[in-house]
């Protein structure tokens, strides 16, 4: 592709990969294939923004090559997007893998000048969203996410890093262009009559109600302000069910290009919001009411378990690994964790609403064939989202939210 904008001038070595280029890139930067490999490559990414190739040899060994395009793949060249997102994605994943190796995809090599990286192939896993839509129950999901989210956040926070190191990290992960996407799509568009919004006409009365609800708008404003100005920890930035690869016994996070220093509750709330979205879609997805009840019970159990495990990890980490003497105050530590939950519940509420009203929907809802049933599921999710937004500062934990679901 020709260099089409000024920013690309900073990337003289950048060229959009063909399948052949991806194979050479993987082969040059990995020992895995060996001398006599015949490589076969397919581009198969189903994501919104980037190219994803699988490079495989005749013996079945394979690697993934992911490359950023200078624009958003789902829209085309009319939506230019920084190539620096590939550097950020690789660096976030490398840091998170140091902290939580079992639950972070392995980056084997990355080259920021080519906006490309070589990743381990998780082809024996499945994307969480597809697994949940199919009614699968992953018994360790909550435990694994609690470990990943608590450890990645804690070890990049002020509890561990001294002031100058933390500020250097914040600067390294500013990520303004991708943050702007979240700022718009999460906190602005769904709460006004924006042209990027898409939702079924049947939802109009509820959605219009939201747009003119000053209480909702004030709470969303405070959540957006937190997102904009609370650099607590190095977030993944996009913990939706499409960024989590699962197997019965394994959970791995991918796709961290939205990573930045932000409020810890944002990743936590995104995860919770995605489990709740699936929860509300279950009755539209599973025809058998027995299976639907079992799936919802599973999701409630996982949410409860997630909260318990996250709190346990977080308290243990604060107690035993806080380096800053001033932050060792037990009372402060309790308040801090409480604040994380207030934020998380508010962000979860925004996720519920933006995935139904905004630009980027979720397959959990969109693949419900019966339109009336789909709208019923969506309205329940919207109502839950509205409540979470309005009450997040009073809600001390997830439990009262889960009680409302039974
Ligand atoms: P985008 O940033 O464009 O959203 P993703 O990182 O979400 O791209 O990847 C898009 C798709 O590519 C995933 O849904 C998955 O099917 C596939 N994919 C990405 N990374 C891997 C991997 N390491 N192993 C196997 N498949 C992967
Ligand atoms: Mg993705």
XYZ file of C-alpha atoms and ligand atoms in Angstrom:
434
model
C 0.000 0.000 0.000
C 1.260 3.517 -0.790
C 2.159 5.770 2.122
C -0.976 7.817 2.346
C -0.546 10.157 5.253
C 2.162 12.195 6.947
C 2.361 9.970 9.976
C 3.455 7.099 7.800
C 6.636 8.993 6.987
C 7.815 7.938 10.448
C 7.644 4.314 9.218
C 10.006 4.064 6.216
C 10.206 0.263 6.640
C 6.461 -0.234 6.766
C 4.687 -2.125 4.032
C 1.381 -3.927 4.354
C 2.244 -7.628 4.446
C 1.189 -10.058 1.759
C 0.821 -13.682 2.888
C 4.326 -14.256 1.533
C 5.740 -11.340 3.587
C 4.063 -12.690 6.707
C 5.627 -16.121 6.138
C 9.103 -14.603 5.696
C 8.632 -12.446 8.809
C 7.598 -15.453 10.927
C 10.357 -17.658 9.539
C 13.078 -15.018 9.975
C 12.186 -14.420 13.601
C 11.482 -17.861 14.928
C 13.428 -21.100 15.155
C 10.223 -23.046 15.118
C 9.891 -23.991 11.469
C 13.351 -25.292 10.633
C 15.212 -25.519 7.333
C 13.008 -27.863 5.329
C 9.698 -26.289 6.128
C 7.229 -25.557 3.382
C 5.172 -22.698 4.698
C 1.532 -22.150 3.953
C -0.047 -18.851 5.017
C -3.629 -17.599 5.282
C -4.959 -14.253 6.413
C -7.924 -15.059 8.640
C -8.405 -12.194 11.094
C -11.991 -11.551 12.047
C -11.115 -8.526 14.166
C -11.976 -4.968 13.332
C -8.631 -3.303 12.976
C -5.675 -5.442 11.896
C -4.321 -8.179 9.658
C -3.882 -11.607 11.246
C -2.069 -14.425 9.398
C -1.552 -18.053 10.320
C 1.761 -19.409 9.012
C 1.977 -23.203 9.094
C 4.446 -25.798 7.871
C 3.783 -29.276 6.472
C 4.328 -30.818 9.927
C 1.524 -28.791 11.517
C 3.726 -26.305 13.370
C 2.194 -22.836 13.214
C 2.606 -19.237 14.296
C 0.453 -16.139 14.086
C 1.617 -12.887 12.480
C -0.399 -9.813 13.400
C 0.177 -6.517 11.617
C -1.451 -3.125 12.103
C -2.707 -1.293 9.038
C -2.437 2.499 8.828
C -6.224 2.572 9.015
C -9.038 0.642 10.689
C -9.568 -2.546 8.700
C -13.345 -2.605 9.233
C -13.841 0.883 7.751
C -10.974 1.307 5.295
C -8.536 4.097 4.473
C -11.049 6.797 5.345
C -10.379 6.027 9.026
C -6.591 6.456 9.462
C -5.195 4.959 12.646
C -1.729 5.116 14.138
C 0.672 2.231 13.505
C 2.086 2.837 16.980
C -0.746 0.651 18.259
C 1.262 -2.426 17.264
C 4.171 -1.337 19.483
C 1.775 -0.691 22.344
C 0.033 -4.028 21.891
C 3.300 -5.977 21.870
C 4.794 -4.080 24.824
C 1.646 -4.420 26.957
C 1.456 -8.145 26.227
C 5.153 -8.609 27.018
C 4.757 -6.811 30.362
C 1.571 -8.641 31.235
C 3.160 -11.954 30.328
C 5.986 -11.273 32.776
C 3.401 -10.728 35.475
C 0.904 -13.444 34.507
C 2.571 -15.853 32.048
C -0.242 -18.421 32.130
C -2.937 -16.016 30.974
C -1.206 -13.798 28.429
C -0.518 -14.775 24.814
C 3.197 -15.094 24.060
C 4.764 -12.465 21.801
C 7.750 -14.224 20.237
C 9.027 -11.211 18.327
C 7.880 -7.733 17.402
C 9.130 -5.020 15.110
C 7.560 -1.596 15.716
C 8.949 -0.263 12.421
C 6.867 -2.862 10.562
C 3.973 -2.600 13.038
C 4.079 -6.389 13.199
C 4.519 -9.178 15.704
C 4.843 -12.948 15.827
C 2.531 -14.612 18.337
C 2.063 -18.154 19.597
C -0.832 -19.837 17.812
C -3.769 -20.349 20.167
C -5.648 -22.381 17.578
C -6.413 -25.038 20.196
C -8.385 -22.397 22.125
C -11.670 -20.732 21.237
C -12.730 -17.097 21.524
C -14.709 -16.706 24.768
C -17.633 -14.973 23.076
C -18.174 -17.909 20.708
C -17.841 -20.386 23.570
C -20.414 -18.563 25.691
C -22.860 -18.142 22.814
C -22.613 -21.891 22.240
C -23.562 -22.407 25.889
C -20.169 -23.678 27.027
C -19.196 -23.430 30.672
C -15.571 -22.695 31.417
C -15.046 -23.619 35.058
C -11.814 -21.645 35.563
C -12.672 -18.465 33.706
C -13.340 -16.325 36.796
C -10.256 -17.552 38.654
C -8.031 -16.883 35.670
C -9.397 -13.422 34.924
C -9.179 -12.450 38.592
C -5.530 -13.450 38.611
C -4.756 -11.695 35.329
C -6.587 -8.447 36.149
C -5.344 -8.146 39.736
C -1.700 -8.928 39.046
C -1.286 -6.902 35.861
C -2.885 -3.889 37.530
C -1.122 -4.162 40.859
C 2.403 -4.617 39.528
C 2.127 -1.605 37.224
C 0.617 0.661 39.897
C 1.899 3.155 42.471
C 1.829 0.381 45.054
C 4.913 -1.054 43.376
C 6.524 1.536 41.077
C 8.230 4.658 42.400
C 7.022 8.032 41.097
C 9.576 8.575 38.297
C 9.342 4.981 36.984
C 5.564 5.115 36.978
C 5.548 8.418 35.078
C 7.953 7.019 32.489
C 5.565 4.093 32.028
C 2.545 6.388 31.736
C 4.356 8.341 29.000
C 5.379 5.171 27.139
C 1.763 4.027 26.987
C -0.134 7.250 26.300
C -1.964 5.762 23.295
C -4.046 8.890 22.531
C -5.605 7.717 19.262
C -6.969 4.439 20.561
C -8.057 5.992 23.845
C -10.045 8.537 21.832
C -11.980 5.692 20.200
C -12.967 4.390 23.634
C -13.716 7.878 24.926
C -16.144 8.415 22.044
C -17.679 4.959 21.696
C -18.016 4.160 25.390
C -18.922 7.426 27.000
C -20.178 9.904 24.405
C -22.010 8.399 21.410
C -24.488 6.111 23.205
C -25.687 8.955 25.407
C -26.617 11.325 22.601
C -28.177 11.108 19.172
C -24.915 10.349 17.389
C -24.775 9.222 13.759
C -22.430 6.340 14.658
C -25.075 4.743 16.887
C -27.039 1.759 15.606
C -29.915 0.086 17.417
C -33.298 -1.410 16.591
C -36.268 0.937 16.342
C -38.029 -0.979 19.129
C -35.419 0.353 21.565
C -36.072 4.014 20.630
C -38.209 4.956 23.658
C -35.668 3.593 26.155
C -32.675 5.026 24.317
C -34.226 8.468 23.916
C -34.997 8.352 27.628
C -31.288 7.857 28.280
C -30.292 10.780 26.086
C -32.420 13.148 28.145
C -31.713 11.705 31.579
C -29.542 14.271 33.350
C -28.795 11.875 36.228
C -27.406 9.293 33.828
C -25.437 11.908 31.910
C -23.828 13.253 35.090
C -22.695 9.779 36.170
C -21.389 8.964 32.699
C -19.488 12.261 32.733
C -17.774 11.295 35.981
C -16.922 7.851 34.572
C -15.501 9.419 31.438
C -13.464 11.830 33.563
C -12.023 8.842 35.426
C -11.117 7.175 32.160
C -9.443 10.387 30.994
C -7.525 11.222 34.124
C -6.826 8.301 36.433
C -3.574 6.640 35.375
C -3.628 3.928 38.035
C -2.254 0.933 36.157
C -1.254 -0.404 32.743
C -4.569 -1.690 31.455
C -5.232 -4.170 28.688
C -7.807 -1.621 27.564
C -10.156 -3.942 25.655
C -11.135 -6.861 27.895
C -14.209 -7.873 25.937
C -15.157 -11.493 25.295
C -13.462 -11.339 21.867
C -10.044 -10.661 23.437
C -10.070 -13.784 25.600
C -9.080 -17.185 24.245
C -10.364 -20.131 26.272
C -10.037 -23.859 26.582
C -11.574 -25.964 29.346
C -8.392 -25.669 31.403
C -6.813 -22.497 30.008
C -7.478 -18.777 29.537
C -5.285 -16.345 27.560
C -5.679 -12.650 26.839
C -4.832 -11.310 23.366
C -5.252 -7.997 21.511
C -3.952 -5.315 23.902
C -3.652 -2.468 21.395
C -5.958 -0.275 23.505
C -3.564 -0.596 26.453
C -2.789 2.555 28.433
C -2.481 3.798 32.006
C -6.042 4.164 33.224
C -8.449 3.333 36.051
C -8.178 -0.302 37.217
C -11.960 -0.576 37.282
C -12.084 -0.143 33.520
C -10.675 -3.582 32.646
C -12.578 -5.168 35.537
C -15.825 -3.500 34.453
C -15.344 -4.424 30.783
C -15.014 -8.092 31.732
C -18.066 -7.985 34.013
C -20.036 -6.110 31.360
C -19.275 -8.796 28.787
C -20.398 -11.622 31.078
C -23.586 -9.669 31.779
C -24.184 -9.082 28.057
C -24.000 -12.811 27.523
C -26.224 -13.378 30.566
C -28.976 -11.219 29.113
C -28.633 -12.865 25.688
C -28.999 -16.426 26.994
C -32.790 -16.588 26.723
C -32.557 -15.561 23.095
C -29.700 -17.945 22.329
C -30.676 -21.175 24.075
C -34.122 -22.515 23.163
C -34.183 -25.106 25.910
C -35.223 -23.277 29.073
C -33.448 -25.795 31.296
C -30.168 -25.155 29.445
C -30.793 -21.404 29.620
C -31.267 -21.485 33.390
C -28.168 -23.596 33.839
C -26.130 -21.199 31.720
C -27.345 -18.182 33.672
C -26.608 -19.922 36.971
C -23.102 -20.653 35.666
C -22.566 -16.992 34.746
C -23.798 -15.769 38.145
C -21.505 -18.246 39.862
C -18.545 -17.076 37.770
C -19.268 -13.420 38.509
C -19.457 -14.140 42.243
C -16.281 -16.174 42.091
C -14.519 -13.448 40.095
C -15.291 -10.844 42.749
C -14.108 -13.066 45.605
C -10.873 -14.044 43.838
C -10.084 -10.535 42.621
C -10.534 -9.119 46.129
C -8.456 -11.869 47.669
C -5.573 -11.340 45.258
C -5.752 -7.597 45.578
C -5.756 -7.607 49.389
C -2.886 -10.100 49.515
C -0.861 -8.093 47.039
C -1.435 -4.784 48.848
C -0.572 -6.364 52.191
C 2.588 -8.130 51.124
C 3.951 -6.314 48.051
C 3.293 -2.605 48.584
C 6.649 -0.864 48.259
C 5.600 2.735 48.935
C 5.622 3.200 52.726
C 2.865 5.822 52.612
C 0.550 3.477 50.697
C 0.869 0.770 53.333
C -1.958 2.338 55.353
C -4.520 -0.411 55.758
C -7.415 2.023 55.776
C -6.256 3.621 52.548
C -5.897 0.182 50.968
C -9.485 -0.706 51.871
C -10.733 2.569 50.423
C -8.721 2.002 47.279
C -10.254 -1.411 46.614
C -13.717 -0.028 47.309
C -13.125 2.707 44.742
C -12.005 0.151 42.159
C -15.374 -1.594 42.564
C -17.380 1.619 42.309
C -15.562 2.403 39.064
C -15.842 -1.158 37.747
C -19.603 -1.304 38.209
C -20.069 2.036 36.476
C -17.866 0.997 33.545
C -19.715 -2.328 33.327
C -22.943 -0.325 32.990
C -21.461 1.737 30.137
C -20.306 -1.453 28.388
C -23.840 -2.877 28.528
C -25.278 0.240 26.968
C -22.650 0.994 24.366
C -22.742 -2.567 22.976
C -26.473 -2.238 22.272
C -26.829 1.419 21.327
C -23.396 2.313 19.952
C -21.292 1.432 16.924
C -19.737 -1.858 18.068
C -22.279 -4.514 18.925
C -21.782 -8.025 20.277
C -22.701 -11.265 18.543
C -24.328 -12.495 21.781
C -27.254 -10.162 21.024
C -26.942 -9.630 17.282
C -27.231 -13.323 16.415
C -30.554 -13.812 18.217
C -32.801 -14.714 15.288
C -36.166 -13.783 16.775
C -36.252 -9.978 16.655
C -38.846 -9.511 19.403
C -36.904 -11.798 21.724
C -33.660 -10.031 20.833
C -35.143 -6.658 21.733
C -36.451 -8.076 25.006
C -32.949 -9.326 25.893
C -31.437 -5.992 24.868
C -33.903 -3.998 26.942
C -33.086 -6.035 30.038
C -29.391 -5.432 29.470
C -29.981 -1.716 28.906
C -31.997 -1.431 32.112
C -29.250 -3.197 34.058
C -26.673 -0.884 32.471
C -28.683 2.188 33.420
C -28.953 1.019 37.019
C -25.255 0.272 37.252
C -24.418 3.721 35.952
C -26.837 5.464 38.321
C -25.889 3.442 41.389
C -22.214 2.613 40.918
C -21.077 5.002 43.638
C -23.432 3.447 46.187
C -22.821 -0.177 45.207
C -20.068 -1.646 47.354
C -19.843 -4.875 45.376
C -21.301 -7.067 42.655
C -23.490 -9.110 45.014
C -26.535 -6.800 45.060
C -26.387 -6.619 41.257
C -26.380 -10.411 41.015
C -29.327 -10.660 43.401
C -31.325 -8.511 41.032
C -30.618 -11.022 38.257
C -32.187 -14.029 39.975
P -7.960 -7.091 16.042
O -6.965 -6.301 16.812
O -8.020 -6.738 14.605
O -9.297 -7.104 16.744
P -7.421 -9.692 17.208
O -6.137 -9.670 17.949
O -8.668 -9.595 18.018
O -7.402 -8.578 16.064
O -7.450 -10.996 16.324
C -8.475 -11.226 15.381
C -8.721 -12.718 15.286
O -7.531 -13.384 14.878
C -9.103 -13.355 16.600
O -10.489 -13.284 16.843
C -8.643 -14.779 16.405
O -9.596 -15.501 15.645
C -7.401 -14.609 15.557
N -6.188 -14.575 16.403
C -5.579 -13.488 16.915
N -4.498 -13.825 17.649
C -4.421 -15.169 17.608
C -3.529 -16.148 18.174
N -2.475 -15.790 18.908
N -3.774 -17.450 17.920
C -4.826 -17.833 17.147
N -5.692 -16.970 16.591
C -5.512 -15.653 16.805
Mg -9.899 -7.718 18.553
